[in-house]
PDB file of C-alpha atoms in Angstrom:
ATOM      1  CA  UNK A  24      48.280 -49.119-223.535  1.00  0.00           C
ATOM      2  CA  UNK A  25      45.888 -49.190-220.591  1.00  0.00           C
ATOM      3  CA  UNK A  26      45.399 -45.833-218.956  1.00  0.00           C
ATOM      4  CA  UNK A  27      45.721 -45.974-215.179  1.00  0.00           C
ATOM      5  CA  UNK A  28      44.010 -42.714-214.348  1.00  0.00           C
ATOM      6  CA  UNK A  29      41.228 -42.778-211.776  1.00  0.00           C
ATOM      7  CA  UNK A  30      42.494 -45.702-209.672  1.00  0.00           C
ATOM      8  CA  UNK A  31      40.900 -44.141-206.597  1.00  0.00           C
ATOM      9  CA  UNK A  32      37.498 -44.072-208.295  1.00  0.00           C
ATOM     10  CA  UNK A  33      37.830 -47.769-209.090  1.00  0.00           C
ATOM     11  CA  UNK A  34      38.685 -48.659-205.488  1.00  0.00           C
ATOM     12  CA  UNK A  35      35.807 -46.539-204.267  1.00  0.00           C
ATOM     13  CA  UNK A  36      33.448 -48.205-206.666  1.00  0.00           C
ATOM     14  CA  UNK A  37      34.505 -51.653-205.520  1.00  0.00           C
ATOM     15  CA  UNK A  38      34.147 -50.671-201.842  1.00  0.00           C
ATOM     16  CA  UNK A  39      30.710 -49.161-202.410  1.00  0.00           C
ATOM     17  CA  UNK A  40      29.589 -52.230-204.305  1.00  0.00           C
ATOM     18  CA  UNK A  41      30.667 -54.534-201.517  1.00  0.00           C
ATOM     19  CA  UNK A  42      28.908 -52.450-198.888  1.00  0.00           C
ATOM     20  CA  UNK A  43      25.709 -52.456-200.949  1.00  0.00           C
ATOM     21  CA  UNK A  44      25.848 -56.194-201.493  1.00  0.00           C
ATOM     22  CA  UNK A  45      26.447 -56.908-197.829  1.00  0.00           C
ATOM     23  CA  UNK A  46      23.648 -54.562-196.766  1.00  0.00           C
ATOM     24  CA  UNK A  47      21.249 -56.244-199.160  1.00  0.00           C
ATOM     25  CA  UNK A  48      22.294 -59.612-197.735  1.00  0.00           C
ATOM     26  CA  UNK A  49      21.579 -58.463-194.192  1.00  0.00           C
ATOM     27  CA  UNK A  50      18.214 -56.938-195.133  1.00  0.00           C
ATOM     28  CA  UNK A  51      17.111 -60.102-196.897  1.00  0.00           C
ATOM     29  CA  UNK A  52      18.357 -62.176-193.955  1.00  0.00           C
ATOM     30  CA  UNK A  53      16.152 -60.189-191.585  1.00  0.00           C
ATOM     31  CA  UNK A  54      13.045 -61.710-193.060  1.00  0.00           C
ATOM     32  CA  UNK A  55       9.781 -60.691-191.470  1.00  0.00           C
ATOM     33  CA  UNK A  56       7.774 -63.335-193.327  1.00  0.00           C
ATOM     34  CA  UNK A  57       6.004 -65.555-190.798  1.00  0.00           C
ATOM     35  CA  UNK A  58       7.017 -69.075-191.692  1.00  0.00           C
ATOM     36  CA  UNK A  59       5.719 -72.267-190.009  1.00  0.00           C
ATOM     37  CA  UNK A  60       9.051 -72.561-188.243  1.00  0.00           C
ATOM     38  CA  UNK A  61       8.482 -69.244-186.469  1.00  0.00           C
ATOM     39  CA  UNK A  62       5.317 -70.205-184.585  1.00  0.00           C
ATOM     40  CA  UNK A  63       7.073 -70.527-181.236  1.00  0.00           C
ATOM     41  CA  UNK A  64       5.944 -67.107-180.083  1.00  0.00           C
ATOM     42  CA  UNK A  65       2.213 -67.731-180.547  1.00  0.00           C
ATOM     43  CA  UNK A  66       2.654 -71.315-179.306  1.00  0.00           C
ATOM     44  CA  UNK A  67       4.045 -69.970-176.079  1.00  0.00           C
ATOM     45  CA  UNK A  68       1.072 -67.646-175.646  1.00  0.00           C
ATOM     46  CA  UNK A  69      -1.538 -70.322-176.402  1.00  0.00           C
ATOM     47  CA  UNK A  70       0.167 -72.752-174.048  1.00  0.00           C
ATOM     48  CA  UNK A  71       0.014 -70.222-171.238  1.00  0.00           C
ATOM     49  CA  UNK A  72      -3.639 -69.391-171.921  1.00  0.00           C
ATOM     50  CA  UNK A  73      -4.644 -73.055-171.977  1.00  0.00           C
ATOM     51  CA  UNK A  74      -2.687 -73.965-168.858  1.00  0.00           C
ATOM     52  CA  UNK A  75      -4.222 -71.054-166.982  1.00  0.00           C
ATOM     53  CA  UNK A  76      -7.725 -72.037-168.097  1.00  0.00           C
ATOM     54  CA  UNK A  77      -7.275 -75.636-166.946  1.00  0.00           C
ATOM     55  CA  UNK A  78      -5.785 -74.484-163.672  1.00  0.00           C
ATOM     56  CA  UNK A  79      -8.780 -72.233-163.056  1.00  0.00           C
ATOM     57  CA  UNK A  80     -11.137 -75.096-163.830  1.00  0.00           C
ATOM     58  CA  UNK A  81      -9.267 -77.256-161.331  1.00  0.00           C
ATOM     59  CA  UNK A  82      -9.716 -74.716-158.546  1.00  0.00           C
ATOM     60  CA  UNK A  83     -12.647 -74.878-156.162  1.00  0.00           C
ATOM     61  CA  UNK A  84     -15.347 -72.337-156.906  1.00  0.00           C
ATOM     62  CA  UNK A  85     -15.091 -69.251-154.675  1.00  0.00           C
ATOM     63  CA  UNK A  86     -12.177 -70.828-152.838  1.00  0.00           C
ATOM     64  CA  UNK A  87     -14.480 -73.035-150.793  1.00  0.00           C
ATOM     65  CA  UNK A  88     -13.515 -76.501-149.719  1.00  0.00           C
ATOM     66  CA  UNK A  89     -14.931 -79.234-151.875  1.00  0.00           C
ATOM     67  CA  UNK A  90     -14.271 -80.325-155.406  1.00  0.00           C
ATOM     68  CA  UNK A  91     -13.293 -78.340-158.455  1.00  0.00           C
ATOM     69  CA  UNK A  92     -15.429 -78.075-161.613  1.00  0.00           C
ATOM     70  CA  UNK A  93     -12.856 -80.099-163.551  1.00  0.00           C
ATOM     71  CA  UNK A  94     -12.987 -82.852-160.915  1.00  0.00           C
ATOM     72  CA  UNK A  95     -16.781 -82.967-161.158  1.00  0.00           C
ATOM     73  CA  UNK A  96     -16.655 -83.157-164.957  1.00  0.00           C
ATOM     74  CA  UNK A  97     -14.455 -86.250-164.750  1.00  0.00           C
ATOM     75  CA  UNK A  98     -16.240 -87.710-161.749  1.00  0.00           C
ATOM     76  CA  UNK A  99     -19.750 -87.448-163.220  1.00  0.00           C
ATOM     77  CA  UNK A 100     -19.622 -90.243-165.713  1.00  0.00           C
ATOM     78  CA  UNK A 101     -22.907 -90.422-167.550  1.00  0.00           C
ATOM     79  CA  UNK A 102     -23.986 -92.945-170.127  1.00  0.00           C
ATOM     80  CA  UNK A 103     -22.376 -90.820-172.837  1.00  0.00           C
ATOM     81  CA  UNK A 104     -18.957 -90.745-171.188  1.00  0.00           C
ATOM     82  CA  UNK A 105     -17.618 -87.788-169.306  1.00  0.00           C
ATOM     83  CA  UNK A 106     -19.576 -84.623-168.802  1.00  0.00           C
ATOM     84  CA  UNK A 107     -18.370 -83.133-172.083  1.00  0.00           C
ATOM     85  CA  UNK A 108     -20.804 -80.244-172.649  1.00  0.00           C
ATOM     86  CA  UNK A 109     -19.962 -78.726-169.292  1.00  0.00           C
ATOM     87  CA  UNK A 110     -16.245 -78.894-170.068  1.00  0.00           C
ATOM     88  CA  UNK A 111     -16.884 -77.347-173.447  1.00  0.00           C
ATOM     89  CA  UNK A 112     -18.783 -74.380-172.029  1.00  0.00           C
ATOM     90  CA  UNK A 113     -16.394 -73.737-169.193  1.00  0.00           C
ATOM     91  CA  UNK A 114     -13.185 -74.140-171.158  1.00  0.00           C
ATOM     92  CA  UNK A 115     -14.232 -72.059-174.159  1.00  0.00           C
ATOM     93  CA  UNK A 116     -15.514 -69.415-171.802  1.00  0.00           C
ATOM     94  CA  UNK A 117     -12.039 -69.132-170.298  1.00  0.00           C
ATOM     95  CA  UNK A 118      -9.888 -69.308-173.432  1.00  0.00           C
ATOM     96  CA  UNK A 119     -12.043 -67.467-175.953  1.00  0.00           C
ATOM     97  CA  UNK A 120     -13.218 -64.491-173.933  1.00  0.00           C
ATOM     98  CA  UNK A 121     -11.499 -61.248-174.663  1.00  0.00           C
ATOM     99  CA  UNK A 122     -12.124 -57.553-174.446  1.00  0.00           C
ATOM    100  CA  UNK A 123     -14.835 -56.402-176.821  1.00  0.00           C
ATOM    101  CA  UNK A 124     -17.662 -58.323-178.357  1.00  0.00           C
ATOM    102  CA  UNK A 125     -15.530 -60.448-180.695  1.00  0.00           C
ATOM    103  CA  UNK A 126     -14.485 -63.768-179.157  1.00  0.00           C
ATOM    104  CA  UNK A 127     -11.183 -65.434-179.849  1.00  0.00           C
ATOM    105  CA  UNK A 128     -11.065 -68.410-182.180  1.00  0.00           C
ATOM    106  CA  UNK A 129      -9.312 -71.169-180.244  1.00  0.00           C
ATOM    107  CA  UNK A 130     -10.313 -74.765-180.807  1.00  0.00           C
ATOM    108  CA  UNK A 131      -9.490 -77.801-178.734  1.00  0.00           C
ATOM    109  CA  UNK A 132      -9.680 -81.536-178.424  1.00  0.00           C
ATOM    110  CA  UNK A 133      -9.575 -82.913-174.887  1.00  0.00           C
ATOM    111  CA  UNK A 134      -8.939 -86.367-173.507  1.00  0.00           C
ATOM    112  CA  UNK A 135      -8.392 -88.009-170.145  1.00  0.00           C
ATOM    113  CA  UNK A 136      -5.354 -90.213-169.672  1.00  0.00           C
ATOM    114  CA  UNK A 137      -5.319 -92.902-167.009  1.00  0.00           C
ATOM    115  CA  UNK A 138      -3.083 -95.822-166.118  1.00  0.00           C
ATOM    116  CA  UNK A 139      -4.540 -99.242-166.785  1.00  0.00           C
ATOM    117  CA  UNK A 140      -3.344-101.310-163.828  1.00  0.00           C
ATOM    118  CA  UNK A 141      -4.122-104.729-165.302  1.00  0.00           C
ATOM    119  CA  UNK A 142      -2.587-104.194-168.723  1.00  0.00           C
ATOM    120  CA  UNK A 143       0.149-101.881-167.439  1.00  0.00           C
ATOM    121  CA  UNK A 144      -0.450 -99.346-170.166  1.00  0.00           C
ATOM    122  CA  UNK A 145      -1.400 -95.710-170.297  1.00  0.00           C
ATOM    123  CA  UNK A 146      -4.724 -95.231-172.023  1.00  0.00           C
ATOM    124  CA  UNK A 147      -6.722 -92.206-173.088  1.00  0.00           C
ATOM    125  CA  UNK A 148     -10.470 -91.715-173.070  1.00  0.00           C
ATOM    126  CA  UNK A 149     -11.901 -88.943-175.236  1.00  0.00           C
ATOM    127  CA  UNK A 150     -13.410 -86.149-173.189  1.00  0.00           C
ATOM    128  CA  UNK A 151     -14.785 -83.669-175.682  1.00  0.00           C
ATOM    129  CA  UNK A 152     -13.766 -81.404-178.522  1.00  0.00           C
ATOM    130  CA  UNK A 153     -15.285 -78.526-180.400  1.00  0.00           C
ATOM    131  CA  UNK A 154     -13.603 -79.376-183.684  1.00  0.00           C
ATOM    132  CA  UNK A 155     -11.981 -82.486-185.102  1.00  0.00           C
ATOM    133  CA  UNK A 156      -8.278 -82.536-185.764  1.00  0.00           C
ATOM    134  CA  UNK A 157      -7.693 -82.754-189.484  1.00  0.00           C
ATOM    135  CA  UNK A 158      -3.907 -82.828-189.405  1.00  0.00           C
ATOM    136  CA  UNK A 159      -3.364 -79.372-190.829  1.00  0.00           C
ATOM    137  CA  UNK A 160      -3.465 -77.635-187.486  1.00  0.00           C
ATOM    138  CA  UNK A 161      -0.493 -76.805-185.381  1.00  0.00           C
ATOM    139  CA  UNK A 162      -1.769 -77.589-181.888  1.00  0.00           C
ATOM    140  CA  UNK A 163      -0.020 -77.196-178.565  1.00  0.00           C
ATOM    141  CA  UNK A 164      -0.671 -79.570-175.680  1.00  0.00           C
ATOM    142  CA  UNK A 165      -1.718 -78.349-172.271  1.00  0.00           C
ATOM    143  CA  UNK A 166      -2.319 -80.650-169.337  1.00  0.00           C
ATOM    144  CA  UNK A 167      -3.711 -80.690-165.829  1.00  0.00           C
ATOM    145  CA  UNK A 168      -3.558 -83.417-163.187  1.00  0.00           C
ATOM    146  CA  UNK A 169      -6.810 -84.269-161.449  1.00  0.00           C
ATOM    147  CA  UNK A 170      -7.289 -86.515-158.433  1.00  0.00           C
ATOM    148  CA  UNK A 171     -10.604 -88.320-158.522  1.00  0.00           C
ATOM    149  CA  UNK A 172     -12.141 -91.116-156.508  1.00  0.00           C
ATOM    150  CA  UNK A 173     -13.514 -93.295-159.276  1.00  0.00           C
ATOM    151  CA  UNK A 174     -13.213 -96.615-161.029  1.00  0.00           C
ATOM    152  CA  UNK A 175     -11.231 -96.625-164.243  1.00  0.00           C
ATOM    153  CA  UNK A 176     -10.851 -99.484-166.729  1.00  0.00           C
ATOM    154  CA  UNK A 177      -8.305-102.064-165.602  1.00  0.00           C
ATOM    155  CA  UNK A 178      -9.469-102.378-162.022  1.00  0.00           C
ATOM    156  CA  UNK A 179     -12.671-103.151-160.157  1.00  0.00           C
ATOM    157  CA  UNK A 180     -11.939-100.849-157.269  1.00  0.00           C
ATOM    158  CA  UNK A 181     -13.345 -97.394-156.715  1.00  0.00           C
ATOM    159  CA  UNK A 182     -10.316 -95.653-155.281  1.00  0.00           C
ATOM    160  CA  UNK A 183      -8.220 -92.504-155.425  1.00  0.00           C
ATOM    161  CA  UNK A 184      -6.688 -92.178-158.853  1.00  0.00           C
ATOM    162  CA  UNK A 185      -4.828 -89.377-160.533  1.00  0.00           C
ATOM    163  CA  UNK A 186      -5.559 -88.782-164.183  1.00  0.00           C
ATOM    164  CA  UNK A 187      -4.126 -86.351-166.667  1.00  0.00           C
ATOM    165  CA  UNK A 188      -6.480 -84.116-168.618  1.00  0.00           C
ATOM    166  CA  UNK A 189      -4.760 -83.433-171.924  1.00  0.00           C
ATOM    167  CA  UNK A 190      -6.010 -80.718-174.230  1.00  0.00           C
ATOM    168  CA  UNK A 191      -4.764 -80.041-177.727  1.00  0.00           C
ATOM    169  CA  UNK A 192      -5.310 -76.374-178.402  1.00  0.00           C
ATOM    170  CA  UNK A 193      -4.961 -74.480-181.648  1.00  0.00           C
ATOM    171  CA  UNK A 194      -6.067 -71.255-183.249  1.00  0.00           C
ATOM    172  CA  UNK A 195      -7.729 -71.114-186.633  1.00  0.00           C
TER     173      UNK A 195
ATOM    174  CA  UNK B  28      47.064 -40.000-210.361  1.00  0.00           C
ATOM    175  CA  UNK B  29      48.095 -36.644-211.763  1.00  0.00           C
ATOM    176  CA  UNK B  30      44.952 -36.083-213.755  1.00  0.00           C
ATOM    177  CA  UNK B  31      42.629 -37.187-210.950  1.00  0.00           C
ATOM    178  CA  UNK B  32      39.945 -34.643-210.216  1.00  0.00           C
ATOM    179  CA  UNK B  33      39.533 -34.492-206.470  1.00  0.00           C
ATOM    180  CA  UNK B  34      36.681 -32.052-206.218  1.00  0.00           C
ATOM    181  CA  UNK B  35      33.600 -32.918-204.202  1.00  0.00           C
ATOM    182  CA  UNK B  36      35.336 -34.948-201.489  1.00  0.00           C
ATOM    183  CA  UNK B  37      32.454 -34.013-199.171  1.00  0.00           C
ATOM    184  CA  UNK B  38      29.908 -35.673-201.417  1.00  0.00           C
ATOM    185  CA  UNK B  39      32.011 -38.836-201.551  1.00  0.00           C
ATOM    186  CA  UNK B  40      32.414 -38.855-197.766  1.00  0.00           C
ATOM    187  CA  UNK B  41      28.703 -38.327-197.129  1.00  0.00           C
ATOM    188  CA  UNK B  42      28.031 -41.236-199.439  1.00  0.00           C
ATOM    189  CA  UNK B  43      30.230 -43.422-197.256  1.00  0.00           C
ATOM    190  CA  UNK B  44      28.573 -42.177-194.069  1.00  0.00           C
ATOM    191  CA  UNK B  45      25.082 -42.886-195.378  1.00  0.00           C
ATOM    192  CA  UNK B  46      25.980 -46.339-196.624  1.00  0.00           C
ATOM    193  CA  UNK B  47      27.634 -47.267-193.330  1.00  0.00           C
ATOM    194  CA  UNK B  48      24.584 -46.132-191.372  1.00  0.00           C
ATOM    195  CA  UNK B  49      22.377 -48.307-193.585  1.00  0.00           C
ATOM    196  CA  UNK B  50      24.739 -51.143-192.925  1.00  0.00           C
ATOM    197  CA  UNK B  51      24.414 -50.849-189.147  1.00  0.00           C
ATOM    198  CA  UNK B  52      20.643 -50.390-189.250  1.00  0.00           C
ATOM    199  CA  UNK B  53      20.359 -53.546-191.331  1.00  0.00           C
ATOM    200  CA  UNK B  54      22.495 -55.396-188.809  1.00  0.00           C
ATOM    201  CA  UNK B  55      20.211 -54.366-185.945  1.00  0.00           C
ATOM    202  CA  UNK B  56      17.129 -55.405-187.910  1.00  0.00           C
ATOM    203  CA  UNK B  57      18.765 -58.715-188.695  1.00  0.00           C
ATOM    204  CA  UNK B  58      19.330 -59.505-185.029  1.00  0.00           C
ATOM    205  CA  UNK B  59      15.930 -58.354-183.774  1.00  0.00           C
ATOM    206  CA  UNK B  60      13.941 -61.207-185.325  1.00  0.00           C
ATOM    207  CA  UNK B  61      16.175 -63.812-183.743  1.00  0.00           C
ATOM    208  CA  UNK B  62      15.628 -62.406-180.255  1.00  0.00           C
ATOM    209  CA  UNK B  63      11.866 -63.046-180.092  1.00  0.00           C
ATOM    210  CA  UNK B  64      12.216 -66.549-181.437  1.00  0.00           C
ATOM    211  CA  UNK B  65      14.997 -67.748-179.171  1.00  0.00           C
ATOM    212  CA  UNK B  66      13.197 -66.324-176.141  1.00  0.00           C
ATOM    213  CA  UNK B  67       9.966 -68.120-177.012  1.00  0.00           C
ATOM    214  CA  UNK B  68      11.844 -71.314-177.787  1.00  0.00           C
ATOM    215  CA  UNK B  69      13.608 -71.363-174.461  1.00  0.00           C
ATOM    216  CA  UNK B  70      10.351 -70.635-172.636  1.00  0.00           C
ATOM    217  CA  UNK B  71       8.707 -73.584-174.408  1.00  0.00           C
ATOM    218  CA  UNK B  72      11.663 -75.868-173.766  1.00  0.00           C
ATOM    219  CA  UNK B  73      11.670 -75.294-170.032  1.00  0.00           C
ATOM    220  CA  UNK B  74       8.984 -77.534-168.460  1.00  0.00           C
ATOM    221  CA  UNK B  75       7.640 -74.860-166.137  1.00  0.00           C
ATOM    222  CA  UNK B  76       4.020 -75.970-166.343  1.00  0.00           C
ATOM    223  CA  UNK B  77       4.902 -79.659-166.036  1.00  0.00           C
ATOM    224  CA  UNK B  78       6.820 -79.041-162.843  1.00  0.00           C
ATOM    225  CA  UNK B  79       4.115 -76.832-161.350  1.00  0.00           C
ATOM    226  CA  UNK B  80       1.409 -79.342-162.257  1.00  0.00           C
ATOM    227  CA  UNK B  81       3.136 -82.360-160.832  1.00  0.00           C
ATOM    228  CA  UNK B  82       4.171 -80.481-157.711  1.00  0.00           C
ATOM    229  CA  UNK B  83       0.616 -79.349-157.139  1.00  0.00           C
ATOM    230  CA  UNK B  84      -0.882 -82.821-157.644  1.00  0.00           C
ATOM    231  CA  UNK B  85       1.649 -84.382-155.283  1.00  0.00           C
ATOM    232  CA  UNK B  86       0.854 -81.861-152.582  1.00  0.00           C
ATOM    233  CA  UNK B  87      -2.869 -82.357-153.211  1.00  0.00           C
ATOM    234  CA  UNK B  88      -2.445 -86.116-152.902  1.00  0.00           C
ATOM    235  CA  UNK B  89      -1.432 -85.758-149.255  1.00  0.00           C
ATOM    236  CA  UNK B  90      -4.814 -84.240-148.490  1.00  0.00           C
ATOM    237  CA  UNK B  91      -7.107 -86.912-149.883  1.00  0.00           C
ATOM    238  CA  UNK B  92      -8.657 -89.496-147.632  1.00  0.00           C
ATOM    239  CA  UNK B  93      -8.109 -93.153-148.348  1.00  0.00           C
ATOM    240  CA  UNK B  94      -5.356 -95.078-150.041  1.00  0.00           C
ATOM    241  CA  UNK B  95      -2.951 -93.181-152.260  1.00  0.00           C
ATOM    242  CA  UNK B  96      -0.911 -96.163-153.436  1.00  0.00           C
ATOM    243  CA  UNK B  97      -2.476 -96.366-156.884  1.00  0.00           C
ATOM    244  CA  UNK B  98      -2.619 -92.608-157.094  1.00  0.00           C
ATOM    245  CA  UNK B  99       1.134 -92.390-156.684  1.00  0.00           C
ATOM    246  CA  UNK B 100       1.626 -95.143-159.213  1.00  0.00           C
ATOM    247  CA  UNK B 101      -0.613 -93.225-161.654  1.00  0.00           C
ATOM    248  CA  UNK B 102       1.423 -90.053-161.314  1.00  0.00           C
ATOM    249  CA  UNK B 103       4.711 -91.840-161.919  1.00  0.00           C
ATOM    250  CA  UNK B 104       3.492 -93.960-164.833  1.00  0.00           C
ATOM    251  CA  UNK B 105       1.561 -91.238-166.647  1.00  0.00           C
ATOM    252  CA  UNK B 106       4.385 -88.726-166.238  1.00  0.00           C
ATOM    253  CA  UNK B 107       6.752 -91.250-167.747  1.00  0.00           C
ATOM    254  CA  UNK B 108       4.653 -92.111-170.777  1.00  0.00           C
ATOM    255  CA  UNK B 109       3.012 -88.774-171.505  1.00  0.00           C
ATOM    256  CA  UNK B 110       5.573 -86.242-170.355  1.00  0.00           C
ATOM    257  CA  UNK B 111       8.805 -88.157-170.709  1.00  0.00           C
ATOM    258  CA  UNK B 112       9.706 -87.276-167.146  1.00  0.00           C
ATOM    259  CA  UNK B 113      10.887 -89.445-164.301  1.00  0.00           C
ATOM    260  CA  UNK B 114       9.258 -88.555-161.017  1.00  0.00           C
ATOM    261  CA  UNK B 115       9.919 -89.842-157.577  1.00  0.00           C
ATOM    262  CA  UNK B 116       8.535 -88.557-154.330  1.00  0.00           C
ATOM    263  CA  UNK B 117       8.194 -89.600-150.742  1.00  0.00           C
ATOM    264  CA  UNK B 118       5.703 -88.294-148.256  1.00  0.00           C
ATOM    265  CA  UNK B 119       6.422 -88.231-144.539  1.00  0.00           C
ATOM    266  CA  UNK B 120       3.047 -87.897-142.793  1.00  0.00           C
ATOM    267  CA  UNK B 121       2.626 -85.966-139.556  1.00  0.00           C
ATOM    268  CA  UNK B 122       3.367 -87.734-136.296  1.00  0.00           C
ATOM    269  CA  UNK B 123       2.219 -86.982-132.781  1.00  0.00           C
ATOM    270  CA  UNK B 124       5.354 -84.984-132.048  1.00  0.00           C
ATOM    271  CA  UNK B 125       5.584 -83.206-135.409  1.00  0.00           C
ATOM    272  CA  UNK B 126       2.308 -81.988-136.966  1.00  0.00           C
ATOM    273  CA  UNK B 127       3.874 -81.105-140.325  1.00  0.00           C
ATOM    274  CA  UNK B 128       3.871 -83.118-143.550  1.00  0.00           C
ATOM    275  CA  UNK B 129       7.158 -83.395-145.414  1.00  0.00           C
ATOM    276  CA  UNK B 130       7.431 -84.243-149.107  1.00  0.00           C
ATOM    277  CA  UNK B 131      10.583 -84.613-151.142  1.00  0.00           C
ATOM    278  CA  UNK B 132       9.921 -84.303-154.862  1.00  0.00           C
ATOM    279  CA  UNK B 133      12.318 -85.249-157.626  1.00  0.00           C
ATOM    280  CA  UNK B 134      11.590 -84.435-161.252  1.00  0.00           C
ATOM    281  CA  UNK B 135      13.854 -85.121-164.224  1.00  0.00           C
ATOM    282  CA  UNK B 136      12.944 -85.003-167.893  1.00  0.00           C
ATOM    283  CA  UNK B 137      16.450 -85.512-169.187  1.00  0.00           C
ATOM    284  CA  UNK B 138      17.113 -81.830-169.723  1.00  0.00           C
ATOM    285  CA  UNK B 139      15.760 -80.196-166.610  1.00  0.00           C
ATOM    286  CA  UNK B 140      16.037 -81.650-163.128  1.00  0.00           C
ATOM    287  CA  UNK B 141      14.019 -80.273-160.238  1.00  0.00           C
ATOM    288  CA  UNK B 142      14.216 -81.264-156.600  1.00  0.00           C
ATOM    289  CA  UNK B 143      12.180 -79.888-153.786  1.00  0.00           C
ATOM    290  CA  UNK B 144      11.676 -80.517-150.103  1.00  0.00           C
ATOM    291  CA  UNK B 145       8.219 -79.312-149.262  1.00  0.00           C
ATOM    292  CA  UNK B 146       6.956 -78.733-145.761  1.00  0.00           C
ATOM    293  CA  UNK B 147       3.305 -78.176-145.009  1.00  0.00           C
ATOM    294  CA  UNK B 148       2.487 -74.793-143.456  1.00  0.00           C
TER     295      UNK B 148
END
């Protein structure tokens, strides 16, 4: 004969158990572990920093008329390609400076994309980088349009062209 | 139920209250992580910087001297291949009776469309 005393205690026990299980489920669901899928927040910040830096580089110094530093870097085509060291100094100065003596640790790889008129393709020329991409990084892409009066591969003319400076930016 | 001892109802009730408050706190914590991520995702999805960039280069292109035929072609072709966006714009240069420049800009990357009629100051 089963005794049916204490039914209320049984119901209470079941209810309490369910509440505890559901609470544990919610707590475990609210994971605070930073997984690779959750990098959107820092991506957004790096993208903004990089875009701002490129925009500043593409603005005339002191607001005077004339050409911007970024324009000059692309325009001054030496034997070794674009004026990479100047880009490196200027860009890292903008993105890595922060309050205090410690600098930030952003790395980049920059290229210049132009349209090849003869072959009807979009091509990229390497600009400069301060670290090679190994494939393990999680870079974001920031871009800036530059108008430059220069000859690019695919045409013999020196004329007004617009090129896209593309920078892959990541933090180590 | 005759032999049921119903002392200490207060202790039982406080147990319920405490467990329910844990339950609601856990629910709030659960939602809070999603908020930051969806906000950042939607900011990244919206091509704010692309639109600003292309708008600024189009306006700049009206100020250069010399031919801008290839320049316009560059903007359209590079935007298509590198940004996945279709761009079309027409520039109406100033005339003797109207000293302003008018540009109509159309941008569409399949998700976001942006149209603007720009008038020089």
